mmCIF file of C-alpha atoms in Angstrom:
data_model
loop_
_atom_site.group_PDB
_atom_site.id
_atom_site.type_symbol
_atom_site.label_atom_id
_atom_site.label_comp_id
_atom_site.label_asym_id
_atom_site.label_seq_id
_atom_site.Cartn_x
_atom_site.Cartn_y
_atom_site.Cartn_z
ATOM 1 C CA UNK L 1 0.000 0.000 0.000
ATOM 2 C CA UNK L 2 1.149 3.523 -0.975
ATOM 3 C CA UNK L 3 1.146 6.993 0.368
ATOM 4 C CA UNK L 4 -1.692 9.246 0.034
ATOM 5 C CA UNK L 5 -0.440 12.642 -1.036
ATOM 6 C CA UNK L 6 -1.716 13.807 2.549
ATOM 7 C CA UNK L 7 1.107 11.801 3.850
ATOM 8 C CA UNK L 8 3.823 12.834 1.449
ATOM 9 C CA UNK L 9 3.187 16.288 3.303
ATOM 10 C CA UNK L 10 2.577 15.383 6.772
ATOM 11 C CA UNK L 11 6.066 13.747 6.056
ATOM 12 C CA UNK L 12 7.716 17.553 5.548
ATOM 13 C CA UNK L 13 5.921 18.482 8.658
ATOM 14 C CA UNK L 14 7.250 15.963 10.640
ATOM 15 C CA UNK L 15 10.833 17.075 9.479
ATOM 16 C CA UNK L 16 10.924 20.147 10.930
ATOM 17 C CA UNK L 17 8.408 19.540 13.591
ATOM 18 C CA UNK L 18 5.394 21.728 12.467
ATOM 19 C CA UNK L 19 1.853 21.073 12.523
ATOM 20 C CA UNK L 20 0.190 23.160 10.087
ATOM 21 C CA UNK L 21 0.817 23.537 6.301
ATOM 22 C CA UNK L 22 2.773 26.589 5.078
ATOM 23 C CA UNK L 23 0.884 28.680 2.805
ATOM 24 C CA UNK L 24 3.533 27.965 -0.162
ATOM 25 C CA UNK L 25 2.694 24.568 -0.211
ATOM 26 C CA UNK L 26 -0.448 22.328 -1.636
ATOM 27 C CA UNK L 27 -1.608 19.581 -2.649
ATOM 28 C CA UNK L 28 -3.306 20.854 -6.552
ATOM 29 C CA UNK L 29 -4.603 17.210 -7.184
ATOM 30 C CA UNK L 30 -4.506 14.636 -4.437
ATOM 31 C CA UNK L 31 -3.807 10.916 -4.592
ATOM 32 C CA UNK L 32 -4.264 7.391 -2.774
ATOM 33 C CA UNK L 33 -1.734 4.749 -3.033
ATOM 34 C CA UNK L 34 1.050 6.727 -4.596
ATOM 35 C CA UNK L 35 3.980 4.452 -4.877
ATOM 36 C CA UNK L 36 6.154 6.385 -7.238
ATOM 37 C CA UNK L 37 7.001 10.206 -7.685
ATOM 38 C CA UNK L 38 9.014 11.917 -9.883
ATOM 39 C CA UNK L 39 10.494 14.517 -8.047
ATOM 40 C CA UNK L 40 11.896 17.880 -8.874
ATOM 41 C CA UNK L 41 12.688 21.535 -8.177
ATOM 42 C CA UNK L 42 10.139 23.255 -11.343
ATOM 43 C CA UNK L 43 7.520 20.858 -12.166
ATOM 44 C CA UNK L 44 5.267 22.246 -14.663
ATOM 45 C CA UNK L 45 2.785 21.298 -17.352
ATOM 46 C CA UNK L 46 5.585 19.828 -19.381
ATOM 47 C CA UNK L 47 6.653 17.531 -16.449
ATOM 48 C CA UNK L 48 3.248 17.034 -15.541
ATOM 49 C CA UNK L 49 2.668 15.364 -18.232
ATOM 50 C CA UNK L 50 5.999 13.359 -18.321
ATOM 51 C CA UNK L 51 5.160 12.256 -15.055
ATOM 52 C CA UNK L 52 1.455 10.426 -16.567
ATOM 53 C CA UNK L 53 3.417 9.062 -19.565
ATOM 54 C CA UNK L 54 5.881 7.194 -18.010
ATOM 55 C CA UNK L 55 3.655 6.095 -15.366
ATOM 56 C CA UNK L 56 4.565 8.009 -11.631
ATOM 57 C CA UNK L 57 2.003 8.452 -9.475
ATOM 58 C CA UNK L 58 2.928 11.474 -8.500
ATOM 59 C CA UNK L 59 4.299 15.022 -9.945
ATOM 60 C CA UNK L 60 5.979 16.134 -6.531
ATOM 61 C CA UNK L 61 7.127 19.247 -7.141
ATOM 62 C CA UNK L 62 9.295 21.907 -5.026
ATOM 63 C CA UNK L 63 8.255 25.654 -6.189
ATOM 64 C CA UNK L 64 5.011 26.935 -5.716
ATOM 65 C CA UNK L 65 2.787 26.375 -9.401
ATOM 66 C CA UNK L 66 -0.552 27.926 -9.002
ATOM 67 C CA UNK L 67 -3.505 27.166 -6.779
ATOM 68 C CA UNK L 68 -3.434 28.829 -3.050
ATOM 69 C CA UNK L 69 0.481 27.970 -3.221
ATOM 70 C CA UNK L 70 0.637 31.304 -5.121
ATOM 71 C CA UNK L 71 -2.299 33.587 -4.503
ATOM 72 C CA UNK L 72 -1.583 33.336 -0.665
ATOM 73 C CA UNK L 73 2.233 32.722 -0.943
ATOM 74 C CA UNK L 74 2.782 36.066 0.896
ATOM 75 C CA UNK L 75 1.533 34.275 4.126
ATOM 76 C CA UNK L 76 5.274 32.793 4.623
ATOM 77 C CA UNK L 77 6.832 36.135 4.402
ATOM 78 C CA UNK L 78 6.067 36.412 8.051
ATOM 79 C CA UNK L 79 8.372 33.638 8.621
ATOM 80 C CA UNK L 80 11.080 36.614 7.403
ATOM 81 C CA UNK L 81 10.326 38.876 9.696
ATOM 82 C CA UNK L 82 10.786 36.597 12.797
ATOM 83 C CA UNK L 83 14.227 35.460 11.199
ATOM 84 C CA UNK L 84 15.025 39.325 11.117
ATOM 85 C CA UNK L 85 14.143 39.596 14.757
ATOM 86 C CA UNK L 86 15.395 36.738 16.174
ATOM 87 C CA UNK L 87 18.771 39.008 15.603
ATOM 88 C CA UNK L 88 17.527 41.507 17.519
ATOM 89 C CA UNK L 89 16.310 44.221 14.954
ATOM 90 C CA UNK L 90 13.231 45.730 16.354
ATOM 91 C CA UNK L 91 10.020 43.902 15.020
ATOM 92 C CA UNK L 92 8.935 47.419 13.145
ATOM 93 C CA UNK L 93 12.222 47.464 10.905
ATOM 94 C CA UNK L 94 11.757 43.999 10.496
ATOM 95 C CA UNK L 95 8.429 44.595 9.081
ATOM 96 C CA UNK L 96 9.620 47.890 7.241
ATOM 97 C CA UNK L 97 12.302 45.723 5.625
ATOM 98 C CA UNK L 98 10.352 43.268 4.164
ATOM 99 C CA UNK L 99 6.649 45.603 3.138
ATOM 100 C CA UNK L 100 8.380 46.402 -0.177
ATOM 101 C CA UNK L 101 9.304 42.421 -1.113
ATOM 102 C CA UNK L 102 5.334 41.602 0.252
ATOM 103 C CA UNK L 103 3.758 44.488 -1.793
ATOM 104 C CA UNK L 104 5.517 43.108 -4.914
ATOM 105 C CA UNK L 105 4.876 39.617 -4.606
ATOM 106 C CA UNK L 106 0.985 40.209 -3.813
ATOM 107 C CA UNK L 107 0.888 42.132 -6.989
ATOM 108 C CA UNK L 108 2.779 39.253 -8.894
ATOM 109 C CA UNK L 109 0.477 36.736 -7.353
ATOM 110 C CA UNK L 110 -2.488 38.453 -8.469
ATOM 111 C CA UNK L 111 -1.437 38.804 -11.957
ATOM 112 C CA UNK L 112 -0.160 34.927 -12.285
ATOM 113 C CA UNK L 113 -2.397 32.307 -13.965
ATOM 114 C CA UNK L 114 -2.526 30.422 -11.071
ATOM 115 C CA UNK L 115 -4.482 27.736 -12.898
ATOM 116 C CA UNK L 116 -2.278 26.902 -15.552
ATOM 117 C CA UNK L 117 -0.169 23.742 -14.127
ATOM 118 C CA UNK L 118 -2.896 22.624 -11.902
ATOM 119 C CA UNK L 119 -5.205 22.779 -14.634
ATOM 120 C CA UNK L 120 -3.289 20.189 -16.654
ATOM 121 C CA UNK L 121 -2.610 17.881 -13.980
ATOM 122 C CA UNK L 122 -6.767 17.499 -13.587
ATOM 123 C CA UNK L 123 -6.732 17.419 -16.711
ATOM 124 C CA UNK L 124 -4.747 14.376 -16.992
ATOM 125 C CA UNK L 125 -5.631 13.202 -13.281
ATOM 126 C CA UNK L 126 -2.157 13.070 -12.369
ATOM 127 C CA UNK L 127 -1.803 13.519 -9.028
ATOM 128 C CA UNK L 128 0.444 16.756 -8.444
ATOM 129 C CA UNK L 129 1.488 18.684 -5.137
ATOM 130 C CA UNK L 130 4.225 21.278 -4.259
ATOM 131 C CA UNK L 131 6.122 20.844 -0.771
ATOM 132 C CA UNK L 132 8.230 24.411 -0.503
ATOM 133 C CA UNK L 133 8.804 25.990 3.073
ATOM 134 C CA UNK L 134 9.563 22.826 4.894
ATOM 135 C CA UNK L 135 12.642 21.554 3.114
ATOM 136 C CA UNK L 136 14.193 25.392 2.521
ATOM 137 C CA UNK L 137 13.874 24.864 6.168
ATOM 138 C CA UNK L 138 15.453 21.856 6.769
ATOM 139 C CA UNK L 139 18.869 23.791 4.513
ATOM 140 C CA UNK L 140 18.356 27.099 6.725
ATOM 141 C CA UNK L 141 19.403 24.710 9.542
ATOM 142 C CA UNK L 142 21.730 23.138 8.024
ATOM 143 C CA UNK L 143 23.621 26.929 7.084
ATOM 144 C CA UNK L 144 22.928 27.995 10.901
ATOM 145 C CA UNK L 145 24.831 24.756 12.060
ATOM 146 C CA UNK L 146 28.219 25.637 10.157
ATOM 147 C CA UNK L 147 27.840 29.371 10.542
ATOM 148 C CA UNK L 148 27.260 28.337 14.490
ATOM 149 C CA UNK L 149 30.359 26.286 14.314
ATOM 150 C CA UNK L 150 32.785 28.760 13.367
ATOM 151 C CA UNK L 151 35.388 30.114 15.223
ATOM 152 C CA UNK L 152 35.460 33.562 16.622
ATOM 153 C CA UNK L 153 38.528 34.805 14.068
ATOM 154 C CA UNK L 154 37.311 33.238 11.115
ATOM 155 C CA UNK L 155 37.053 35.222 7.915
ATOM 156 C CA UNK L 156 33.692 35.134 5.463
ATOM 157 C CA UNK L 157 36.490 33.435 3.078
ATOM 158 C CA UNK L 158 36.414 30.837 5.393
ATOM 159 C CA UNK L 159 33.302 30.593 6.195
ATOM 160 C CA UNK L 160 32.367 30.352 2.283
ATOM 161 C CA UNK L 161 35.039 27.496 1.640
ATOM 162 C CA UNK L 162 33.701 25.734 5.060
ATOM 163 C CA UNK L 163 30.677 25.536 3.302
ATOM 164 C CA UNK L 164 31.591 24.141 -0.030
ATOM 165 C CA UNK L 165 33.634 21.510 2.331
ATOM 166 C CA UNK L 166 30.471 20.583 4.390
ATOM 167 C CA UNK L 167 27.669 20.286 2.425
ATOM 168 C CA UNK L 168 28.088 17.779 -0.294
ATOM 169 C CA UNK L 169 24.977 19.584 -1.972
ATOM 170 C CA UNK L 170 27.224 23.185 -2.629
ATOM 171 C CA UNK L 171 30.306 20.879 -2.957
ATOM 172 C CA UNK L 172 28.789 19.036 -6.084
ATOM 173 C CA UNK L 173 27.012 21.947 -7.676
ATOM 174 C CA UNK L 174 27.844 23.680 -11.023
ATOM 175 C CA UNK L 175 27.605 27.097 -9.182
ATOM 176 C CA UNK L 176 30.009 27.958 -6.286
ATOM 177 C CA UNK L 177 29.238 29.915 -3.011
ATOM 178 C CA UNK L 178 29.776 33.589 -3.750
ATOM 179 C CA UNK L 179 30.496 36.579 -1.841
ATOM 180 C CA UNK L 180 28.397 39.332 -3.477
ATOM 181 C CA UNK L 181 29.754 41.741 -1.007
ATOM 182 C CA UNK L 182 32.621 42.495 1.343
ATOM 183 C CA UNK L 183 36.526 40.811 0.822
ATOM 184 C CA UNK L 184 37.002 37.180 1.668
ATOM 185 C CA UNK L 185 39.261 38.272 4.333
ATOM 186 C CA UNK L 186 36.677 40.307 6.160
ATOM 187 C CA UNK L 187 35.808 39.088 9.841
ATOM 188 C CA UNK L 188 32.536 36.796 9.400
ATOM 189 C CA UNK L 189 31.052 38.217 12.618
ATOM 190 C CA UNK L 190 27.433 37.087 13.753
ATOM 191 C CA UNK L 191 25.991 35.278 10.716
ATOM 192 C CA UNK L 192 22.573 36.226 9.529
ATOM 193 C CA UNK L 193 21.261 32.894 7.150
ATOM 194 C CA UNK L 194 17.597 34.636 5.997
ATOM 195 C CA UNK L 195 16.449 31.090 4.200
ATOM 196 C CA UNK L 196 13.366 29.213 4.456
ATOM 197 C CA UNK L 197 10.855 32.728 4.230
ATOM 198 C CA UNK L 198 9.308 32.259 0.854
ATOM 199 C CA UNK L 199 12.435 34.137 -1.110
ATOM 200 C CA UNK L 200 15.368 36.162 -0.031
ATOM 201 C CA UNK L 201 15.013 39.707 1.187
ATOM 202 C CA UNK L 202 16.615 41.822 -1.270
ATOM 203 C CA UNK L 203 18.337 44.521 -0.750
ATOM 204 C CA UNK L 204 16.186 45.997 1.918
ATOM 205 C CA UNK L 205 16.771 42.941 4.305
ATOM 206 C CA UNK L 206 20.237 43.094 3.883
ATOM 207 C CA UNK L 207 20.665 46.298 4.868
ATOM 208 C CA UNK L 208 18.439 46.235 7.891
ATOM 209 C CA UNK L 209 20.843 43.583 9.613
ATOM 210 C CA UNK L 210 23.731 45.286 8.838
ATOM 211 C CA UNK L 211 22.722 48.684 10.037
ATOM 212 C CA UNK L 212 21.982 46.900 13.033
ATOM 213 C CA UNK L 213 25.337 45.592 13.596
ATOM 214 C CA UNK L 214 25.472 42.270 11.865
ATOM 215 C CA UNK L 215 28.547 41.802 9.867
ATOM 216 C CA UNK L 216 27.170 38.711 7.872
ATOM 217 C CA UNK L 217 24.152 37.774 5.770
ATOM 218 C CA UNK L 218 23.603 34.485 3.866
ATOM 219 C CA UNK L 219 21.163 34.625 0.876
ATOM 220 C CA UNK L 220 20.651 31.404 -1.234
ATOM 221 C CA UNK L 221 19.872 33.760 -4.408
ATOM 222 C CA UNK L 222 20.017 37.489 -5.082
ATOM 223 C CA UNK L 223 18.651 39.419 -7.965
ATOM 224 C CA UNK L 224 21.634 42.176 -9.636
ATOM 225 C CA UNK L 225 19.786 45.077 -8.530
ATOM 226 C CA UNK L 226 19.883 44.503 -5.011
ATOM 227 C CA UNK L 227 23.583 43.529 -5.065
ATOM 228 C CA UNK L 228 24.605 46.209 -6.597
ATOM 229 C CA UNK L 229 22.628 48.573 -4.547
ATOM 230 C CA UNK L 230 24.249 46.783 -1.533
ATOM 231 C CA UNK L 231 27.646 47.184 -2.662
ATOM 232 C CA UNK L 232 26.874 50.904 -3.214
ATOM 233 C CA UNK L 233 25.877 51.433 0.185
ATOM 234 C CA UNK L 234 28.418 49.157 2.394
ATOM 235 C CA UNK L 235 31.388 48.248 0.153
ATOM 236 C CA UNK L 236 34.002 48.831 2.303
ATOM 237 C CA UNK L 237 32.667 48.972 5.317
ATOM 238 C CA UNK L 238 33.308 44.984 6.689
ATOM 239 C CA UNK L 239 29.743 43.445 5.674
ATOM 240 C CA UNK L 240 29.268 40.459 3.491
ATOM 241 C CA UNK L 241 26.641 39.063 1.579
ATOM 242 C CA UNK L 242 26.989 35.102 0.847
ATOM 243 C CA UNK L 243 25.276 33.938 -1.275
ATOM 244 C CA UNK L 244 25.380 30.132 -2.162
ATOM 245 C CA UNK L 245 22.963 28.977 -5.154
ATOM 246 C CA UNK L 246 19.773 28.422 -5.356
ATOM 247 C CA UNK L 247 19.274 25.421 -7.051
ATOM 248 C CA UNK L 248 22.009 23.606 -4.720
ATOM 249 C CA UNK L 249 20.980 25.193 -1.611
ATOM 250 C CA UNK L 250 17.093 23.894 -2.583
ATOM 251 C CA UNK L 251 18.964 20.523 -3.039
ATOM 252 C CA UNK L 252 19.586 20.392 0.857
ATOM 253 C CA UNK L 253 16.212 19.930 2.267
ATOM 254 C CA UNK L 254 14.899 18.243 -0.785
ATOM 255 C CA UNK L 255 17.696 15.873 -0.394
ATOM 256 C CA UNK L 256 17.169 15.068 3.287
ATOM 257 C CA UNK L 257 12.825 15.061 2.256
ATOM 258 C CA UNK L 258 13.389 12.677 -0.380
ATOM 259 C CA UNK L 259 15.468 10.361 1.731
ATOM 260 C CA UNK L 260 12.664 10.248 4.373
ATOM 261 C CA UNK L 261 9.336 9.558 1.786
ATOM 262 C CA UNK L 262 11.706 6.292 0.400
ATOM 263 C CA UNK L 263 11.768 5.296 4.147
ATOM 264 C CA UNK L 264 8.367 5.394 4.434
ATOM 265 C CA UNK L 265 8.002 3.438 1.015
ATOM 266 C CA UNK L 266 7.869 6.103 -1.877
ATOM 267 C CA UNK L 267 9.976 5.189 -4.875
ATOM 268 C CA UNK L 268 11.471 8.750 -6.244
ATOM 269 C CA UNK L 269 12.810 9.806 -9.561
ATOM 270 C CA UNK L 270 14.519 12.723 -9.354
ATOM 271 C CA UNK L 271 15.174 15.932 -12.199
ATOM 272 C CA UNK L 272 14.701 19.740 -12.058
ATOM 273 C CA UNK L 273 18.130 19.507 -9.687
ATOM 274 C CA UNK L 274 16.669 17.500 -6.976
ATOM 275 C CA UNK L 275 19.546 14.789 -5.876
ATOM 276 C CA UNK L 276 22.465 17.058 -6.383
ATOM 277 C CA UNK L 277 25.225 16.153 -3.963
ATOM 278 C CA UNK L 278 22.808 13.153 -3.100
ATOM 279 C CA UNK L 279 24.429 9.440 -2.075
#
């Protein structure tokens, strides 16, 4: 007997020890039984349909695609602003920093056919889900455990190489972890990882820890306008912005979420850079 598609996302849940859904993740067209999944970052109509044709029970895919997954994905941002306090900015900074990103993203939300992929997969009945918030979680951890381990002298240089060296997922990538601002031989100071909150936080989240005395942010992903507007600001000043790659750092929870479904029985295929740096 299979999983229901229920189960597949109780399983996240269980991983990271929360009890209700995050808003950025659905189930578009449920299943009973599901024995096989192909699995992967960007699972769309395409891959849908891939998925019915060569027989998987499942589309299981990581990135929102439609459905309440993106019409209420703004719901997780609130996850950002207690990652921004939890370093001790005040919460209304916190919530100044990020009421730009949110005011974009509802409008982008709004705009997005929301029914396209979903649409397909009832189409076909394939069975078809997006798990998002939990795994990015399951990374963020994993970035807090090596920043956490670092010694007090160490330089963001070292702190990007100790990465690479650590996680097999940024180790076996295509992209490398980059420092998008400061020197490598800049003092990391306390680390800021802002992962696992829908998206990263731009420019404006950035700059909020660092005006509040944090020497250190980790982004997986940054867009060039924010960089560059960060560099403008605080080049030379001892802050750094790591950044380490989306598609690897996505790798790390999916990795660790995959691993757990095929102990509970689920067969996975995976593509869209799912199983990078994966045994």
């Amino acid at each position: 007997m299979g999983l229901s598609t229920e189960e597949i996302m109780q399983a996240s849940l269980d991983l990271v020890g929360w009890e209700e859904v995050p808003d950025d993740s659905t189930v578009y067209v449920p299943g009973e039984d599901v024995e096989t999944a192909l699995v992967g970052i960007d699972l769309g109509s395409a891959e849908i349909q891939l998925a019915r044709s060569e027989g998987y029970d499942l589309a299981l895919a990581h990135h929102p695609a439609g459905g309440s997954a993106r019409t209420a994905f703004t719901g997780v941002l609130d996850r950002g602003i207690e990652l921004v306090t939890d370093h001790g900015v005040p919460k209304e900074e916190a919530e100044a920093a990020l009421s730009d990103l949110r005011h974009r993203l509802e409008l982008g939300a709004h705009s997005a056919n929301y029914r396209h992929d979903p649409s397909i997969a009832e189409l076909l009945d394939q069975p078809y889900m997006n798990v998002h918030l939990a795994p990015d979680e399951i990374g963020r951890r994993r970035f807090v455990e090596v920043a956490e381990g670092m010694d007090a002298d160490t330089s963001v240089g070292e702190f990007c190489e100790t990465l690479t060296g650590e996680i097999p997922e940024l180790r076996e990538a295509e992209t490398d972890v980059e420092l998008r601002l400061g020197e490598p031989g800049n003092d990391l100071g306390e680390v800021a990882v802002y992962h696992a909150a829908g998206t990263n936080g731009g420019a404006s989240v950035a700059r909020t820890f660092f005006e509040n005395g944090l020497d250190t942010v980790l982004y997986i992903h940054v867009g060039p306008g924010d960089a560059s507007e960060l560099r403008e600001e605080f080049e030379g000043e001892g802050k750094n912005l790591v950044v380490t790659g989306h598609i690897a750092s996505d790798a790390i929870g999916l990795n660790t979420y995959i691993d757990e479904l095929e102990s509970r029985g689920l067969s996975c295929a995976t593509v869209s850079g799912c199983g990078i740096g994966r045994d």
